[in-house]
Amino acid sequence: MGFKKLMASMGAGGASVETVLNEPNVVPGGVVQGEVRIQGGSVAQEIQGLTVGLQARVEVETDVGEYKENVEFHRQQVGGAFEVQPGAVHAVQFGMEIPWETPVTMFMGRQLTGMDVGVVTELQIARAIDSGDLDPVNVHPLPAQQAMLDAFGALGFRFKNADLERGHIRGTRQQLPFYQEIEFFAPEQYRGLNQVEVSFVADDREMDVILEMDKKSGLFTEGSDSYRAFRVGHADFQDTDWAAYLNQWLSEVGGKRNWF
């Protein structure tokens, strides 16, 4: 029996964990609910704790190149110590708050290319840890974020890609160790632009909107980036014609192609 307990603590014949989400669709600031099911192994085991968290696949830039790493950006304890008997199933319900800065993974009803965000579960067993798989969550835009994305669509911008970058956007309310960039191809009327990247950094009252506009090179000039930032309140965003507002800035930067 002693040998079996040792093997169980090392993962052989031990308890396993599975997480089932009641509803995978959520918005930043919302709550994702689910159930963690712990299946007992061949011996009784002492479970020291149970946590659920949110994990994202983030791009990291270094002097020698780029690589991607998994970053857990939120964690919540959902169960204390207990003992799971051989073959028994122990179920724990949970409700986990979604941080306001959580990146958007859905756009126009489709998964954003490049986004890999989900719930991870960790079962703390004596002398061992059993981690479950990543359970994807569909993070839909907040109404104010949707208004910005709709405005880009109304102006003729086409979605290109989205990614998560490790780092901090200076001058924003950012708390997470990474930020999201949603990239759009610029339409023909903005002849001086290649593409535009938009980032949202939200809290419970408002959000920072950051635009990075990639300007085309001219006959005697190199391409360059231009930045704009503004704040949008969750309660009053409907008071502004965002397509007109964005067009004013975008036309100023990319309305004409700079040849000199």
Short mmCIF file of C-alpha atoms in Angstrom, two decimals:
data_model
loop_
_atom_site.label_atom_id
_atom_site.label_comp_id
_atom_site.label_asym_id
_atom_site.label_seq_id
_atom_site.Cartn_x
_atom_site.Cartn_y
_atom_site.Cartn_z
CA MET A 1 0.00 0.00 0.00
CA GLY A 2 2.86 2.37 0.78
CA PHE A 3 4.25 1.85 -2.75
CA LYS A 4 0.85 2.51 -4.33
CA LYS A 5 0.48 5.77 -2.41
CA LEU A 6 3.94 6.86 -3.53
CA MET A 7 3.19 6.07 -7.15
CA ALA A 8 -0.13 7.92 -6.87
CA SER A 9 1.58 11.03 -5.55
CA MET A 10 3.87 10.89 -8.60
CA GLY A 11 0.92 10.70 -10.98
CA ALA A 12 0.66 6.92 -11.55
CA GLY A 13 -2.76 5.63 -10.52
CA GLY A 14 -3.57 8.90 -8.80
CA ALA A 15 -6.54 11.24 -8.93
CA SER A 16 -7.27 13.11 -12.14
CA VAL A 17 -9.08 16.38 -12.72
CA GLU A 18 -11.52 17.54 -15.41
CA THR A 19 -13.15 20.96 -15.72
CA VAL A 20 -16.51 21.53 -17.41
CA LEU A 21 -17.62 25.09 -18.15
CA ASN A 22 -21.36 25.75 -17.86
CA GLU A 23 -21.13 28.57 -20.42
CA PRO A 24 -17.89 29.34 -22.29
CA ASN A 25 -19.14 32.74 -23.53
CA VAL A 26 -18.25 35.71 -21.35
CA VAL A 27 -17.24 39.38 -21.48
CA PRO A 28 -14.45 41.14 -19.56
CA GLY A 29 -15.70 41.92 -16.06
CA GLY A 30 -18.12 38.99 -16.21
CA VAL A 31 -18.10 35.61 -14.48
CA VAL A 32 -17.40 32.18 -15.96
CA GLN A 33 -19.04 29.32 -14.10
CA GLY A 34 -18.21 25.67 -14.15
CA GLU A 35 -17.54 22.47 -12.27
CA VAL A 36 -14.29 20.71 -11.43
CA ARG A 37 -14.64 16.93 -11.30
CA ILE A 38 -11.95 14.99 -9.44
CA GLN A 39 -11.81 11.29 -10.23
CA GLY A 40 -10.22 9.19 -7.51
CA GLY A 41 -7.42 6.84 -8.54
CA SER A 42 -6.45 3.42 -7.20
CA VAL A 43 -5.77 4.65 -3.66
CA ALA A 44 -7.15 7.25 -1.29
CA GLN A 45 -5.38 10.59 -1.62
CA GLU A 46 -5.19 13.77 0.39
CA ILE A 47 -6.02 16.80 -1.75
CA GLN A 48 -4.40 19.91 -0.32
CA GLY A 49 -6.16 22.45 -2.51
CA LEU A 50 -7.86 23.23 -5.81
CA THR A 51 -7.45 26.34 -7.96
CA VAL A 52 -8.75 27.59 -11.30
CA GLY A 53 -7.11 30.32 -13.33
CA LEU A 54 -6.98 32.07 -16.68
CA GLN A 55 -4.10 31.44 -19.05
CA ALA A 56 -3.06 33.10 -22.30
CA ARG A 57 -0.47 32.35 -24.97
CA VAL A 58 1.75 35.45 -25.11
CA GLU A 59 4.45 36.55 -27.54
CA VAL A 60 7.75 37.61 -25.99
CA GLU A 61 10.29 39.67 -27.92
CA THR A 62 13.99 39.44 -27.04
CA ASP A 63 17.22 40.67 -28.57
CA VAL A 64 17.76 37.29 -30.19
CA GLY A 65 14.24 36.65 -31.47
CA GLU A 66 10.66 35.96 -30.48
CA TYR A 67 9.01 33.08 -28.66
CA LYS A 68 5.64 32.32 -27.08
CA GLU A 69 4.93 31.33 -23.51
CA ASN A 70 1.88 30.49 -21.41
CA VAL A 71 1.07 33.21 -18.90
CA GLU A 72 -1.42 32.60 -16.09
CA PHE A 73 -2.87 36.04 -15.40
CA HIS A 74 -5.59 35.25 -12.87
CA ARG A 75 -5.98 32.55 -10.19
CA GLN A 76 -8.72 31.69 -7.74
CA GLN A 77 -8.85 29.14 -4.93
CA VAL A 78 -12.03 27.07 -5.23
CA GLY A 79 -11.50 24.20 -2.80
CA GLY A 80 -9.70 23.45 0.46
CA ALA A 81 -8.20 20.24 1.77
CA PHE A 82 -10.14 16.98 1.53
CA GLU A 83 -9.56 13.30 0.84
CA VAL A 84 -10.73 11.61 -2.34
CA GLN A 85 -11.44 7.90 -2.08
CA PRO A 86 -10.42 5.31 -4.71
CA GLY A 87 -12.71 5.51 -7.74
CA ALA A 88 -14.91 8.21 -6.17
CA VAL A 89 -15.91 11.40 -7.98
CA HIS A 90 -15.69 14.68 -6.09
CA ALA A 91 -17.33 17.70 -7.79
CA VAL A 92 -16.67 21.37 -6.94
CA GLN A 93 -18.73 24.22 -8.40
CA PHE A 94 -17.02 27.55 -9.05
CA GLY A 95 -17.63 31.03 -10.38
CA MET A 96 -14.54 32.92 -11.53
CA GLU A 97 -14.49 36.64 -12.23
CA ILE A 98 -12.96 37.63 -15.55
CA PRO A 99 -10.51 40.57 -15.27
CA TRP A 100 -11.53 43.69 -17.20
CA GLU A 101 -8.27 43.56 -19.17
CA THR A 102 -8.87 40.01 -20.41
CA PRO A 103 -8.21 39.98 -24.18
CA VAL A 104 -11.08 39.64 -26.61
CA THR A 105 -11.10 36.28 -28.41
CA MET A 106 -14.30 36.64 -30.48
CA PHE A 107 -15.05 39.08 -33.31
CA MET A 108 -18.21 39.07 -35.46
CA GLY A 109 -19.14 35.67 -34.02
CA ARG A 110 -15.82 34.08 -34.98
CA GLN A 111 -12.70 33.12 -33.08
CA LEU A 112 -9.98 35.75 -33.45
CA THR A 113 -6.99 34.25 -35.22
CA GLY A 114 -4.02 34.14 -32.87
CA MET A 115 -5.95 34.06 -29.59
CA ASP A 116 -5.44 31.20 -27.15
CA VAL A 117 -7.11 32.01 -23.82
CA GLY A 118 -8.76 29.59 -21.43
CA VAL A 119 -9.35 28.20 -17.97
CA VAL A 120 -6.66 26.06 -16.34
CA THR A 121 -7.26 23.89 -13.29
CA GLU A 122 -4.68 22.77 -10.75
CA LEU A 123 -5.16 20.04 -8.19
CA GLN A 124 -2.64 20.18 -5.36
CA ILE A 125 -1.95 16.67 -4.11
CA ALA A 126 0.56 15.82 -1.39
CA ARG A 127 3.99 15.96 -3.07
CA ALA A 128 2.46 16.40 -6.52
CA ILE A 129 0.44 18.70 -8.78
CA ASP A 130 -2.12 17.52 -11.33
CA SER A 131 -2.95 20.18 -13.92
CA GLY A 132 -5.90 19.88 -16.24
CA ASP A 133 -5.99 20.86 -19.92
CA LEU A 134 -6.75 24.36 -21.13
CA ASP A 135 -10.51 24.83 -21.45
CA PRO A 136 -11.06 27.64 -23.99
CA VAL A 137 -13.33 30.56 -23.13
CA ASN A 138 -14.99 32.82 -25.70
CA VAL A 139 -14.35 36.38 -24.56
CA HIS A 140 -16.72 38.70 -26.41
CA PRO A 141 -16.12 42.46 -26.64
CA LEU A 142 -17.63 44.84 -24.14
CA PRO A 143 -20.28 47.13 -25.71
CA ALA A 144 -17.78 50.01 -25.87
CA GLN A 145 -15.17 47.74 -27.47
CA GLN A 146 -17.73 46.46 -29.95
CA ALA A 147 -18.56 50.06 -30.89
CA MET A 148 -14.89 50.68 -31.74
CA LEU A 149 -14.60 47.48 -33.78
CA ASP A 150 -17.85 48.25 -35.60
CA ALA A 151 -16.52 51.72 -36.44
CA PHE A 152 -13.43 50.22 -38.08
CA GLY A 153 -15.68 47.91 -40.08
CA ALA A 154 -17.88 50.81 -41.17
CA LEU A 155 -14.78 52.63 -42.44
CA GLY A 156 -13.79 49.64 -44.58
CA PHE A 157 -11.00 48.18 -42.46
CA ARG A 158 -10.54 44.40 -42.72
CA PHE A 159 -9.40 42.20 -39.84
CA LYS A 160 -5.87 40.85 -40.28
CA ASN A 161 -4.75 39.21 -37.06
CA ALA A 162 -4.59 39.50 -33.28
CA ASP A 163 -1.82 38.75 -30.85
CA LEU A 164 -0.80 39.18 -27.23
CA GLU A 165 2.46 40.99 -26.49
CA ARG A 166 4.34 40.80 -23.20
CA GLY A 167 5.06 44.31 -21.97
CA HIS A 168 3.30 47.49 -20.88
CA ILE A 169 1.66 50.31 -22.83
CA ARG A 170 2.97 53.47 -21.25
CA GLY A 171 0.44 55.95 -19.91
CA THR A 172 -2.44 53.45 -19.65
CA ARG A 173 -4.22 51.79 -16.72
CA GLN A 174 -2.70 48.42 -17.64
CA GLN A 175 -2.23 45.91 -14.80
CA LEU A 176 -1.64 42.64 -16.67
CA PRO A 177 1.88 41.74 -17.86
CA PHE A 178 0.74 41.71 -21.50
CA TYR A 179 -1.60 43.56 -23.87
CA GLN A 180 -3.63 42.67 -26.94
CA GLU A 181 -3.18 44.08 -30.44
CA ILE A 182 -5.96 43.69 -33.01
CA GLU A 183 -4.67 44.40 -36.51
CA PHE A 184 -6.65 45.70 -39.49
CA PHE A 185 -5.75 46.17 -43.15
CA ALA A 186 -6.38 49.78 -44.18
CA PRO A 187 -8.86 50.42 -47.04
CA GLU A 188 -7.87 52.25 -50.22
CA GLN A 189 -9.14 55.67 -49.15
CA TYR A 190 -6.42 55.85 -46.49
CA ARG A 191 -3.71 55.73 -49.12
CA GLY A 192 -0.92 56.52 -46.69
CA LEU A 193 -1.64 53.61 -44.30
CA ASN A 194 -0.66 49.96 -44.46
CA GLN A 195 -2.51 48.81 -41.37
CA VAL A 196 -3.81 49.90 -37.98
CA GLU A 197 -3.40 48.11 -34.65
CA VAL A 198 -5.87 48.80 -31.84
CA SER A 199 -5.44 47.92 -28.15
CA PHE A 200 -8.03 48.14 -25.37
CA VAL A 201 -7.05 48.52 -21.70
CA ALA A 202 -10.23 48.51 -19.61
CA ASP A 203 -11.33 48.74 -16.01
CA ASP A 204 -14.82 48.85 -14.51
CA ARG A 205 -15.45 52.51 -15.50
CA GLU A 206 -13.74 53.19 -18.81
CA MET A 207 -11.03 52.01 -21.15
CA ASP A 208 -7.97 53.35 -22.90
CA VAL A 209 -8.01 52.91 -26.67
CA ILE A 210 -4.58 52.96 -28.30
CA LEU A 211 -4.10 53.16 -32.07
CA GLU A 212 -0.82 52.36 -33.79
CA MET A 213 -0.97 53.42 -37.44
CA ASP A 214 1.61 51.96 -39.83
CA LYS A 215 2.33 54.61 -42.47
CA LYS A 216 3.49 53.63 -45.95
CA SER A 217 6.88 54.70 -47.22
CA GLY A 218 7.09 57.37 -49.89
CA LEU A 219 9.45 57.95 -52.78
CA PHE A 220 11.94 59.69 -50.50
CA THR A 221 10.65 58.73 -47.06
CA GLU A 222 10.62 55.56 -44.97
CA GLY A 223 7.52 54.07 -43.41
CA SER A 224 6.83 55.02 -39.81
CA ASP A 225 4.36 54.47 -36.98
CA SER A 226 2.01 57.08 -35.60
CA TYR A 227 0.20 56.71 -32.27
CA ARG A 228 -3.07 58.06 -30.89
CA ALA A 229 -4.76 57.32 -27.57
CA PHE A 230 -8.09 58.30 -26.02
CA ARG A 231 -10.47 57.18 -23.28
CA VAL A 232 -13.97 55.78 -23.65
CA GLY A 233 -16.47 55.45 -20.79
CA HIS A 234 -18.61 52.33 -20.52
CA ALA A 235 -21.63 54.44 -19.57
CA ASP A 236 -21.47 57.15 -22.24
CA PHE A 237 -19.75 55.63 -25.28
CA GLN A 238 -23.00 55.78 -27.25
CA ASP A 239 -22.88 59.58 -27.23
CA THR A 240 -20.14 59.63 -29.91
CA ASP A 241 -20.14 58.80 -33.62
CA TRP A 242 -17.02 56.66 -33.46
CA ALA A 243 -16.70 56.12 -37.20
CA ALA A 244 -16.54 59.90 -37.72
CA TYR A 245 -14.22 60.32 -34.73
CA LEU A 246 -11.77 57.68 -35.95
CA ASN A 247 -11.95 58.89 -39.53
CA GLN A 248 -10.78 62.33 -38.51
CA TRP A 249 -7.57 60.95 -37.02
CA LEU A 250 -7.03 58.28 -39.64
CA SER A 251 -7.47 60.77 -42.47
CA GLU A 252 -4.99 63.13 -40.86
CA VAL A 253 -2.35 60.38 -40.71
CA GLY A 254 -3.15 58.30 -43.77
CA GLY A 255 -5.43 60.32 -46.03
CA LYS A 256 -2.58 61.35 -48.26
CA ARG A 257 0.46 59.43 -49.31
CA ASN A 258 3.63 61.29 -48.41
CA TRP A 259 5.94 61.48 -51.39
CA PHE A 260 8.42 63.94 -49.83
#
